[in-house]
Coordinates of C-alpha atoms and ligand atoms in Angstrom, one line a residue:
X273 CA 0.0 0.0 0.0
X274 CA 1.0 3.2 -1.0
X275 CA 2.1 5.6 2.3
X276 CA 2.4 9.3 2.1
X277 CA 3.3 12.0 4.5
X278 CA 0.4 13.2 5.5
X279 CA -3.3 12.0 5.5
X280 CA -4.7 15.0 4.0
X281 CA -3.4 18.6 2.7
X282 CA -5.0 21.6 2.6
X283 CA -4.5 24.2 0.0
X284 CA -5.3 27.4 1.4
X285 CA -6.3 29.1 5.2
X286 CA -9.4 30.5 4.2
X287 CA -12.7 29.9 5.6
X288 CA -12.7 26.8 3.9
X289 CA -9.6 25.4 4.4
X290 CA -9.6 26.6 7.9
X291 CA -12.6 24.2 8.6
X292 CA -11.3 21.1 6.7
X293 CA -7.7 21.7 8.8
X294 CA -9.4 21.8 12.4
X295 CA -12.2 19.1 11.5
X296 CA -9.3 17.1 10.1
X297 CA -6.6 17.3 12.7
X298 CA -9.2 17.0 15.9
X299 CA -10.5 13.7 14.3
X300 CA -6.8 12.3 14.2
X301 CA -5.4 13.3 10.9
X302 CA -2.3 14.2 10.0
X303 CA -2.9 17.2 8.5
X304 CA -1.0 20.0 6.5
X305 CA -2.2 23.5 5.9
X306 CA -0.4 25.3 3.2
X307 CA -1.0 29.6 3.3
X308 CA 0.5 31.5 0.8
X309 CA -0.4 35.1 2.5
X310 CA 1.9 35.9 5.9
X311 CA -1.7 34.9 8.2
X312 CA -4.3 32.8 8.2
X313 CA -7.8 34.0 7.6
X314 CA -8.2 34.4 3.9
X315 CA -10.1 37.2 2.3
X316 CA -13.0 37.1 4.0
X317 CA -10.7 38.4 7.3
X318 CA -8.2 40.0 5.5
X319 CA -10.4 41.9 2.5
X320 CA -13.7 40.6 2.7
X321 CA -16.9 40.4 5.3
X322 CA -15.1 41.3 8.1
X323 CA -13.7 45.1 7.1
X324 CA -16.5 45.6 5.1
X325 CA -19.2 45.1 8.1
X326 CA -17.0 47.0 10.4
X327 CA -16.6 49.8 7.6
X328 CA -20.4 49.5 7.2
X329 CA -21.2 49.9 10.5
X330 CA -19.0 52.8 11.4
X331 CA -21.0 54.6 8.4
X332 CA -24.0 53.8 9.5
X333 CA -22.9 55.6 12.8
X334 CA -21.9 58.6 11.1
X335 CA -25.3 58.5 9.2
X336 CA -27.1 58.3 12.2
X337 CA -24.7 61.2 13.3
X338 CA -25.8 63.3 10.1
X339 CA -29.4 62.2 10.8
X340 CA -29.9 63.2 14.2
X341 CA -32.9 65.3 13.5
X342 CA -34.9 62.4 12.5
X343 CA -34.6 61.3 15.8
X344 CA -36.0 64.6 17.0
X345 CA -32.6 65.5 18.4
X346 CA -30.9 68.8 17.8
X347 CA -29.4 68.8 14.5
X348 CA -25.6 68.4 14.4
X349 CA -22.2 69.5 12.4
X350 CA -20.6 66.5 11.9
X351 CA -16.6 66.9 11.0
X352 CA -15.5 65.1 7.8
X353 CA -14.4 61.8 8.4
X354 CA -10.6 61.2 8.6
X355 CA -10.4 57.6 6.6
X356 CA -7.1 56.6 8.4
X357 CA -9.0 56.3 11.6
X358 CA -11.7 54.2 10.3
X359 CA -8.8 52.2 8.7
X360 CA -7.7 51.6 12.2
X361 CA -11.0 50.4 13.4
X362 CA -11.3 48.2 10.8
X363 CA -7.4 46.9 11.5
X364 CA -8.1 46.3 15.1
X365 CA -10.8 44.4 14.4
X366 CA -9.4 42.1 12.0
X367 CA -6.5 41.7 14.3
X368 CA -8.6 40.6 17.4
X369 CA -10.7 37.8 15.0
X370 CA -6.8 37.2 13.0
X371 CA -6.2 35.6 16.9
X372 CA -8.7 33.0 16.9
X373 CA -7.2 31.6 12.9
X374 CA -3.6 31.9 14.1
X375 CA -0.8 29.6 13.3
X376 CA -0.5 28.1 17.2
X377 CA -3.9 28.0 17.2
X378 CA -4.2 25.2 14.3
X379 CA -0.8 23.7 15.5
X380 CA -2.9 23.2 19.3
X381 CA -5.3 21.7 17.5
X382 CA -2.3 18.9 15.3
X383 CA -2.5 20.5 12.0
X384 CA 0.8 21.6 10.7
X385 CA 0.7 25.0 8.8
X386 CA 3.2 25.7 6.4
X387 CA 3.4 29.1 4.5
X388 CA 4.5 29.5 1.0
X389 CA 2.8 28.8 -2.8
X390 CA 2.5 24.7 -3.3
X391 CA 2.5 23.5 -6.8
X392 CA 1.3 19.6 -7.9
X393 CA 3.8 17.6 -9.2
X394 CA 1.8 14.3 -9.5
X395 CA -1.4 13.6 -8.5
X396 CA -0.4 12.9 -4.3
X397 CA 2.5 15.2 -3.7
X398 CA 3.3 19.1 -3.9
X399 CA 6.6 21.1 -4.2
X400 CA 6.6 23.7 -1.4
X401 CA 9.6 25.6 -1.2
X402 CA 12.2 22.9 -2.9
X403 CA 10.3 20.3 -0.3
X404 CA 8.0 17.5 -1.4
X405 CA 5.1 16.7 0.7
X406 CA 2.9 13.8 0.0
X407 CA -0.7 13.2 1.3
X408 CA -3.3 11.0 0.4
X409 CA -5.8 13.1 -0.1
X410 CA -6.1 16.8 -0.9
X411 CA -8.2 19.9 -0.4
X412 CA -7.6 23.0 -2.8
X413 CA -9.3 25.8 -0.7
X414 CA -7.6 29.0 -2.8
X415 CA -10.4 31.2 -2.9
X416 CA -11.0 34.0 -5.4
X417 CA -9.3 36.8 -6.3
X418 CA -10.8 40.2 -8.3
X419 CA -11.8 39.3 -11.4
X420 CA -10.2 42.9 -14.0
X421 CA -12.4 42.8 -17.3
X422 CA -10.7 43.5 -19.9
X423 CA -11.7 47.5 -20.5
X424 CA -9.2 49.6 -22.4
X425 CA -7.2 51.5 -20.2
X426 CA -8.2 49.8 -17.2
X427 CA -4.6 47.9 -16.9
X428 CA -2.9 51.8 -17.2
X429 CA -5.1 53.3 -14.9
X430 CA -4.6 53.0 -10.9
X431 CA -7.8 51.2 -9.9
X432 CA -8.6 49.5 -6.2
X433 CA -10.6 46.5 -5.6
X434 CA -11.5 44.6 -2.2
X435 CA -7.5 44.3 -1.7
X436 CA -7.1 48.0 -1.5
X437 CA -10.5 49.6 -0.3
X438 CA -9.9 48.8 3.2
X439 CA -6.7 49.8 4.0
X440 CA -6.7 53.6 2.1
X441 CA -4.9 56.6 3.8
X442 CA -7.9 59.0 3.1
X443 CA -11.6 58.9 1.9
X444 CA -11.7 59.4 -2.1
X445 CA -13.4 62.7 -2.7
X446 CA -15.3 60.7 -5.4
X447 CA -15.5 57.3 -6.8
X448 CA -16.4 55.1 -10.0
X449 CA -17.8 51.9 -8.7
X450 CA -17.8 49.6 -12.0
X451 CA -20.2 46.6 -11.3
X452 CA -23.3 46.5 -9.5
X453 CA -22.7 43.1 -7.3
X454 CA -23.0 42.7 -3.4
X455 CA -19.8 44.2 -2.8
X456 CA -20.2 47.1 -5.4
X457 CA -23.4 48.1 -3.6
X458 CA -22.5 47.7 -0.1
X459 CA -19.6 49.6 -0.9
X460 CA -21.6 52.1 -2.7
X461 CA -23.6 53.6 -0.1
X462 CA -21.0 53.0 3.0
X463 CA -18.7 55.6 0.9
X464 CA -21.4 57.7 -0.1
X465 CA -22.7 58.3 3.8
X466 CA -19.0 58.6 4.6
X467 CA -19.0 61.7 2.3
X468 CA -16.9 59.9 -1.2
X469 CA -19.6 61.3 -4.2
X470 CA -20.4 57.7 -5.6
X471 CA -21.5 56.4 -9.5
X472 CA -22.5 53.0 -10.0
X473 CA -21.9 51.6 -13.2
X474 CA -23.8 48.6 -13.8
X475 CA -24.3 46.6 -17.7
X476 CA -27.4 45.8 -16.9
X477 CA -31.2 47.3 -16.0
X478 CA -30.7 46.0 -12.2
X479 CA -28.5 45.8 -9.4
X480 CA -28.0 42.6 -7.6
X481 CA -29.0 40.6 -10.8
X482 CA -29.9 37.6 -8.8
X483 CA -32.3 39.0 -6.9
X484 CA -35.8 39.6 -7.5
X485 CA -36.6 42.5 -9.2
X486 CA -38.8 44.8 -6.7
X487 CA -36.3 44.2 -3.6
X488 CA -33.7 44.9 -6.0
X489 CA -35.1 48.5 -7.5
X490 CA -36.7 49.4 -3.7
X491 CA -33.1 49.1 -2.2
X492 CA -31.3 50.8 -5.2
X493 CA -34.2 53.9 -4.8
X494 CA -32.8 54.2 -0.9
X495 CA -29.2 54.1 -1.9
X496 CA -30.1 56.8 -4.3
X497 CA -32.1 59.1 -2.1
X498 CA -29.0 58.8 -0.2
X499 CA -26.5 60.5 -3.0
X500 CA -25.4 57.3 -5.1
X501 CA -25.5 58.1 -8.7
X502 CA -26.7 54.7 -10.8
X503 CA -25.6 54.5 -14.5
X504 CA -27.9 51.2 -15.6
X505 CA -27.7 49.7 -18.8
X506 CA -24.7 51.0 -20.0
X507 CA -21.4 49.7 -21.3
X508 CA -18.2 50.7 -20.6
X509 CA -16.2 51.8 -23.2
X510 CA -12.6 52.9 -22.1
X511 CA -11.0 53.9 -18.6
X512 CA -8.1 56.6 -18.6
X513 CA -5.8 58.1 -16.0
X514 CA -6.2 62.3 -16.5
X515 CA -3.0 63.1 -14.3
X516 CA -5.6 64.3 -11.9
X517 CA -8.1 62.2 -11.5
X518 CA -9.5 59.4 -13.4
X519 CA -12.2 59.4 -16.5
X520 CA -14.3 56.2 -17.4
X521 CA -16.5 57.1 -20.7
X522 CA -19.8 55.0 -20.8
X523 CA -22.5 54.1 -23.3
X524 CA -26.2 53.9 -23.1
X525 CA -28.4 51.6 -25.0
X526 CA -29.2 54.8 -27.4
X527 CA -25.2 54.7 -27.9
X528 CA -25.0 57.9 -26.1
X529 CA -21.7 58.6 -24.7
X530 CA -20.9 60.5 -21.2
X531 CA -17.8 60.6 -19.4
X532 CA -17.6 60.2 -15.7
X533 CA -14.9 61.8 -13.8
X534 CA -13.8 60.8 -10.3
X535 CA -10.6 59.9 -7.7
X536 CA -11.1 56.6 -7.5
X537 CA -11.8 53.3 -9.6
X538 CA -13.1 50.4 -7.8
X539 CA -13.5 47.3 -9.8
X540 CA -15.7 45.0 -8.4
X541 CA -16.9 43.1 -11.3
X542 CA -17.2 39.5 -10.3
X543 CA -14.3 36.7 -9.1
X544 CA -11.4 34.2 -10.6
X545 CA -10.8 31.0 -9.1
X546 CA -7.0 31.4 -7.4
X547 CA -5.7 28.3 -9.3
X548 CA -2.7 30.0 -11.4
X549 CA 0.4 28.1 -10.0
X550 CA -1.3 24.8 -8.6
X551 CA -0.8 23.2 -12.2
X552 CA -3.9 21.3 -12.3
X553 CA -3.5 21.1 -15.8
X554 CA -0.9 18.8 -15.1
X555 CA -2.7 16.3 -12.7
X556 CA -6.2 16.0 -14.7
X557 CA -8.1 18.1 -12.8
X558 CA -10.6 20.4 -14.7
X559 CA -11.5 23.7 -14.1
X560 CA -12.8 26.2 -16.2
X561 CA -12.8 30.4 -16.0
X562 CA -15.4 30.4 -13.2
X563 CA -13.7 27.7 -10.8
X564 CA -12.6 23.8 -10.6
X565 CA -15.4 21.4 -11.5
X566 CA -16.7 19.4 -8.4
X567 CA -19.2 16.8 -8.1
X568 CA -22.0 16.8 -4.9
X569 CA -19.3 15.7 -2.9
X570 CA -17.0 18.1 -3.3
X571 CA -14.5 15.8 -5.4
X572 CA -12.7 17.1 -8.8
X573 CA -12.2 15.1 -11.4
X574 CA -9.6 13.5 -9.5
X575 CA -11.4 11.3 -7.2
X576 CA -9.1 11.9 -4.1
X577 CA -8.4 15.5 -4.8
X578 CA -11.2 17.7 -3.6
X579 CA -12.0 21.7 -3.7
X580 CA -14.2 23.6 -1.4
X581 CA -15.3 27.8 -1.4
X582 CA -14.7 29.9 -3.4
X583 CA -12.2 28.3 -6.2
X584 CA -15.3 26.3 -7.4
X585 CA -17.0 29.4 -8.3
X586 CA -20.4 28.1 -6.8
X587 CA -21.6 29.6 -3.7
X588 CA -19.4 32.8 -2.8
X589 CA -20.1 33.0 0.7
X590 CA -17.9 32.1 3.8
X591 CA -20.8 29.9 5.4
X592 CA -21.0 28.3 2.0
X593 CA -17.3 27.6 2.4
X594 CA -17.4 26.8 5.9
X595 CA -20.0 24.2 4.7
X596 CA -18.4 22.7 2.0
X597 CA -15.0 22.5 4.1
X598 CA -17.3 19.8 6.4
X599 CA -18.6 18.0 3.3
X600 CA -14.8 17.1 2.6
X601 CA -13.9 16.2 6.2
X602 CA -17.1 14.0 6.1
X603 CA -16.1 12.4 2.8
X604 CA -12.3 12.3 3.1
X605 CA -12.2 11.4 6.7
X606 CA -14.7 9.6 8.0
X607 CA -15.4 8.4 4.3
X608 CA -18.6 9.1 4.6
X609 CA -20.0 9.8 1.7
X610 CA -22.0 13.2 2.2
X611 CA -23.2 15.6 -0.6
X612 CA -23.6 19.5 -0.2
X613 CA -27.1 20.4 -0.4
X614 CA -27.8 23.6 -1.3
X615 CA -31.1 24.3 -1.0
X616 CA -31.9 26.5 2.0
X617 CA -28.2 28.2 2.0
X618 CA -28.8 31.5 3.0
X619 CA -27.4 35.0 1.9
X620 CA -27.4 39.0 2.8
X621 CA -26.4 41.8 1.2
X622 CA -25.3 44.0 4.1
X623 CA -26.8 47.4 2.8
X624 CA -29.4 49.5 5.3
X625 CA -31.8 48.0 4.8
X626 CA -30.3 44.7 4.6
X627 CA -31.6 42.2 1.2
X628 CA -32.0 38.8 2.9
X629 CA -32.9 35.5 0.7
X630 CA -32.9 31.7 1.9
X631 CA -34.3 29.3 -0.9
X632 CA -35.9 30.1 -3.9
X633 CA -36.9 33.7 -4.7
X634 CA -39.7 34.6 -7.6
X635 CA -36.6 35.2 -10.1
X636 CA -35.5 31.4 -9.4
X637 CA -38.8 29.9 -8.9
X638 CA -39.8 30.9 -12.7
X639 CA -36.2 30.2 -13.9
X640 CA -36.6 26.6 -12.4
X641 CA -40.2 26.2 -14.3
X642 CA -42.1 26.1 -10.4
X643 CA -45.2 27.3 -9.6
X644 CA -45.3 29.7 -6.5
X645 CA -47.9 31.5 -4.5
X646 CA -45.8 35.0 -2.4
X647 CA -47.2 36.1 0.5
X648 CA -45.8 39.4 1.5
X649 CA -45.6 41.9 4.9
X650 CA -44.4 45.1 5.0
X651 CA -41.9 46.6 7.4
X652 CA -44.1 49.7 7.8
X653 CA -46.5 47.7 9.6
X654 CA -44.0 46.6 12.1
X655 CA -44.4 49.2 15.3
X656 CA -40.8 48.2 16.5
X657 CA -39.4 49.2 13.0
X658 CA -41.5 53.0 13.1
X659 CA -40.0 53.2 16.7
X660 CA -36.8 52.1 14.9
X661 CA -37.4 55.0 11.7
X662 CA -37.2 52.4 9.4
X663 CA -40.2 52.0 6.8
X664 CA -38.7 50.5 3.7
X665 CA -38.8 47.3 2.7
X666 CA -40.8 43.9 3.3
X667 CA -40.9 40.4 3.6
X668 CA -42.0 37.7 0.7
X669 CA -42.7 34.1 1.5
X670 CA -43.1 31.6 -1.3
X671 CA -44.9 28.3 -0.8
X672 CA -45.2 26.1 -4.0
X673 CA -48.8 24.2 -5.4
X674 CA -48.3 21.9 -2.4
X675 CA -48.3 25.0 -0.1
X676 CA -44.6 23.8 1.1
X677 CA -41.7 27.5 1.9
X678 CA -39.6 27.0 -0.8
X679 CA -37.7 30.2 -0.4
X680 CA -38.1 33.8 2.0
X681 CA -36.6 37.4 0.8
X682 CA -36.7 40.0 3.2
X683 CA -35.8 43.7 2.6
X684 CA -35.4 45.6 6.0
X685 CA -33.6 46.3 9.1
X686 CA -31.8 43.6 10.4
X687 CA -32.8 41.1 7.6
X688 CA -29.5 39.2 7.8
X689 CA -30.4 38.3 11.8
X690 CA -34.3 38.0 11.3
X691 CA -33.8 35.2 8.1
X692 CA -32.1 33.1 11.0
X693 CA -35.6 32.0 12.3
X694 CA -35.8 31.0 8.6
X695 CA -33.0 28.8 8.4
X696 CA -34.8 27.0 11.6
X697 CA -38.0 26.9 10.1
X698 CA -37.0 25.9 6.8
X699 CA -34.5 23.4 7.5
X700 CA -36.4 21.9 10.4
X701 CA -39.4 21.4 8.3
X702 CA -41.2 23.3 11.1
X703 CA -45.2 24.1 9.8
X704 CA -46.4 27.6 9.1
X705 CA -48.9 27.0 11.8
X706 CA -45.8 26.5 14.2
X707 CA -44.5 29.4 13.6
X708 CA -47.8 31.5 12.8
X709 CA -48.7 30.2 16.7
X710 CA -45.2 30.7 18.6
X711 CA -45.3 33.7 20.5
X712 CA -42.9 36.5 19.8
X713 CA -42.0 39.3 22.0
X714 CA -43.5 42.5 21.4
X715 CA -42.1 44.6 19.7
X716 CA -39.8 43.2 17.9
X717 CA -38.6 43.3 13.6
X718 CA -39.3 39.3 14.4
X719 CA -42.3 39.4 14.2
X720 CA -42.8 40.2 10.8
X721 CA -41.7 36.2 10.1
X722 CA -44.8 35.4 12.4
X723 CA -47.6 37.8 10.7
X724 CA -46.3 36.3 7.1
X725 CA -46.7 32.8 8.2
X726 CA -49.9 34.0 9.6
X727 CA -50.9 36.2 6.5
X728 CA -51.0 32.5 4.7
X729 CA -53.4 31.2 7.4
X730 CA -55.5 34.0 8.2
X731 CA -57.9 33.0 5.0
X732 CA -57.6 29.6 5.9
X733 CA -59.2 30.6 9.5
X734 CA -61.5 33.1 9.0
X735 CA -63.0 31.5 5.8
X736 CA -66.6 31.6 5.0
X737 CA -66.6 27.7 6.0
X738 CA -65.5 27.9 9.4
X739 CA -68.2 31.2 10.0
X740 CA -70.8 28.7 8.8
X741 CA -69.5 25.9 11.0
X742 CA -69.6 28.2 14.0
X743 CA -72.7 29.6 13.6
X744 CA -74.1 26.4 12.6
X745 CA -72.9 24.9 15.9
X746 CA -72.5 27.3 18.6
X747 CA -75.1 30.3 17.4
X748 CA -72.6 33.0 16.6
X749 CA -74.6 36.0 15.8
X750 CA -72.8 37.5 13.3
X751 CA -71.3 41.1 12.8
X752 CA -71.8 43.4 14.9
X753 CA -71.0 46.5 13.5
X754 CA -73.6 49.0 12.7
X755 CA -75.8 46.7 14.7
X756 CA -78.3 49.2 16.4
X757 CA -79.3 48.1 20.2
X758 CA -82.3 49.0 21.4
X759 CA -82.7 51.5 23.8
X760 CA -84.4 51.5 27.3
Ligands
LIG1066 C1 -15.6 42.8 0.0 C2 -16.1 41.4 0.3 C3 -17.1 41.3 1.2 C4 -17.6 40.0 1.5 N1 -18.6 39.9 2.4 C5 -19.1 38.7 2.7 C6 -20.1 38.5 3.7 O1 -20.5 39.5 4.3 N2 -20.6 37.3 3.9 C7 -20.1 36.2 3.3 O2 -20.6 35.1 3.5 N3 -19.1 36.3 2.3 C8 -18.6 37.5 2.0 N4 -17.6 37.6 1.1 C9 -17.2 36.4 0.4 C10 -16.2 35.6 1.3 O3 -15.1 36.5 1.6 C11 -15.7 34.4 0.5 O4 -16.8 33.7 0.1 C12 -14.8 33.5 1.5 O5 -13.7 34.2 1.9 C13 -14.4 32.3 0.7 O6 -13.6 31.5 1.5 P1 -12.5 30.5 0.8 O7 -11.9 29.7 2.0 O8 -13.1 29.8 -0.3 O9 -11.5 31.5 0.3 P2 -10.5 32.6 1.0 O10 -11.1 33.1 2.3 O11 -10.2 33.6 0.0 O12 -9.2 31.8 1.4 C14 -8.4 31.3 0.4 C15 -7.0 31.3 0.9 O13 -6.1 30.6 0.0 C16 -4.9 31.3 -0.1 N5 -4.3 31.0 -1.4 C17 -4.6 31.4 -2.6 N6 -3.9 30.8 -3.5 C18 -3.0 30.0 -2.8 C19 -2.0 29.1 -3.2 N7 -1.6 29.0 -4.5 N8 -1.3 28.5 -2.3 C20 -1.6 28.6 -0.9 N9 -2.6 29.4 -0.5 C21 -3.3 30.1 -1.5 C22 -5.3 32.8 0.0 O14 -4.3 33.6 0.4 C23 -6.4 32.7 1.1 O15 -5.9 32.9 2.4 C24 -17.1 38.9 0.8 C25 -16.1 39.0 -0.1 C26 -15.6 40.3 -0.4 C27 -14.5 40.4 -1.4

């Protein structure tokens, strides 16, 4: 039997990698964890969800700040924000979480970590550094990196991305955001209430193409009352570099051209599987420009080799790594054979209000041919949200012809936490009377997930047939409005 130096080795200390190493090693593996960056963490520590929710947050303090009045508070002068100190924040917060994925940590829990850029040289083993490692199975965990279109001029003229945004010395007095994803809109308005002057640039009629349409146009009409400029439906034609600022000339569907002039360039435009390097090629396993091929299990076409997060291009989302990364412990440890299952996975979009989705939502449901009945609640009819100032946005349920939740979108405060109940409800196969029944505290955004829940039972209830059946049996009288009593 064939023996190799290790029973498993990890490509990458992201979210995903970081799971399959600690799963791995506290099960009794000998497991090696291979980082090409100085830390562990990967981008969604280093460049990702981390310093852009702190970033988010602290302008959502300063527009609070700005906003006073709509508390009925005394209106305030705010100073303009110095950018180096909210890069600071955001530093200290990464380092205090960059603790919990350190090196010693990992090395507590048995895994070796090993720092430096692996390439395959057969199918088992790795040259790291003029060493070669063998292990019997591998994990390529690599992430994504920035994908840069190719736009003339882009590759002459300074642009930032997620590597840079974070970590700038001064707030941009203005900024070009080209793309109209997650990250270009949570961006987008964080910059704007900071004080940046903001365009969106987007190819198509919609932000967040993946969502349904009316979340998507209700939270784009907020971020625009709010001072973000959106440029739909255009194309880009060429980016330039002035000497003193930067210009990016765009086209409409009328083939009207406009140039827009700003500081800043940030390209968020999609993301590239990290695989340059890895020589995959080499070893038979396929990949194509969106990520490596994987089957439910999380295997590549080479049976023993497996990849997990972002480098398959799937799911872009750290719990979807985090997820996947257990997959491959289940499959390449215990060999149990268990397959990713992606139907209640759950995403935000971290904008105020926040865009919430677990499931199928309208644009999915039609896409996928299935037949769905949307119940809906708005937040204006929440009284914690009014004592909260927030009045934008709802909540959609879908149930399909059997009456089953395939899928819940929520626009409003706090929609990232309230979905949670979701995720219990959907993936415990709880009933809409369960939930329609439960008590909630008043008054709380939660209970917006009760009234829709009830909002599909109410008819059921208070149908004609049950009035009938009541009066039939116990003598109800009826309604008793505009009823005139007699007098004495
Ligand atoms: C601005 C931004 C905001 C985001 N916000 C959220 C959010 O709020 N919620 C959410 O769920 N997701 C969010 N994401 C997405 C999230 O960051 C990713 O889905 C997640 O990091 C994927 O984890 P991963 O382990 O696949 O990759 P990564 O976390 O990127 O880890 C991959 C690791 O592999 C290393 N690596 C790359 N190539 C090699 C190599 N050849 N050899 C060795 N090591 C290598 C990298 O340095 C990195 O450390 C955000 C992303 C961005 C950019």
């Amino acid at each position: 039997m064939a023996t190799y130096d290790c029973d498993i080795g990890i490509i990458g200390g992201g979210a995903a990698g970081l799971t399959v190493a600690s799963g791995a090693a506290q099960l009794g593996a000998r497991a090696l964890l291979i980082e090409k960056e100085k830390d562990l963490g990967g981008d969604c520590l280093h460049f990702g969800c981390v310093p852009s929710k702190t970033l988010i947050r602290t302008a959502q303090a300063y527009h609070t700040m700005k906003n006073a009045q709509a508390f009925g508070l005394p209106a305030v002068e705010v100073p303009p924000v110095d950018f180096f100190k909210v890069k600071e924040r955001i530093q200290s917060v990464i380092a205090t979480i960059q603790e919990h994925d350190s090196e010693e940590r990992f090395c507590s829990l048995g895994a070796r970590v090993e720092f430096g850029e692996p390439s395959f040289i057969d199918e088992h083993s790795i040259r790291l550094k003029r060493q070669r490692i063998s292990a019997k199975s591998w994990v390529i965990a690599s992430g994504s990196s920035p994908q840069i279109p190719p736009i003339e001029g882009l590759n002459k003229t300074p642009h930032i991305t997620n590597k840079e945004i974070f970590s700038l010395d001064r707030l941009p007095a203005s900024m070009i955001i080209l793309g109209a994803g997650p990250i270009a809109i949570e961006m987008a308005q964080s910059f704007c209430r900071l004080g940046t002057k903001v365009s969106v640039v987007q190819r198509s009629g919609q932000i967040l193409s993946k969502e349904d349409r009316d979340m998507a146009d209700e939270l784009m009409g907020v971020l625009a009352a709010g001072g973000v400029i959106f440029h739909l439906n255009v194309g880009v034609l060429d980016v330039r570099d002035t000497g003193h600022g930067k210009e990016v000339r765009i086209q409409n569907k009328d083939e009207e051209v406009s140039t827009l002039k700003a500081e800043q360039i940030l390209v968020a435009m999609g993301r590239s599987p990290n695989i340059e390097g890895l020589h995959l090629e080499a070893i038979g396993v396929e990949f194509d420009r969106k990520g490596i091929q994987v089957d439910e299990r999380m295997r590549t076409t080479r049976k023993h080799i497996y990849a997990a997060g972002d480098v398959t291009g799937k799911f872009q989302f750290t719990h979807a790594a985090g997820y996947e990364g257990g997959i491959v412990v289940s499959n390449a440890i215990f060999h149990f054979p268990r397959k990713a299952d992606y139907t209640f996975l759950p995403w935000c979009t971290y904008t105020d209000p926040e865009l919430a989705g677990i499931g199928m939502n309208e644009k999915a449901a039609k896409d996928a041919g299935i037949e769905c009945t949307v119940f809906t609640e708005a937040f204006h009819d929440n009284d914690r949200s009014l004592a909260e100032g927030e009045r934008v946005g709802k909540i959609k349920m879908l149930l399909d012809k059997d009456e089953k939740p395939i899928g819940v979108q929520m626009l409003g405060p706090h929609a990232g936490e309230l979905l949670n109940e979701w995720v219990a409800v959907l993936n415990g196969k709880v009933k809409l009377s369960t939930l329609a029944a439960a008590v909630h505290p008043y008054p709380t955004l939660g209970e917006i997930n009760k009234r829709v829940a009830g909002a599909y039972l109410s008819p059921k209830i208070f149908s004609d047939t049950v009035k009938r059946g009541l009066k039939f049996f116990f003598h109800l009288k009826g309604r008793a409005c505009g009823l005139q009593t007699s007098q004495e």
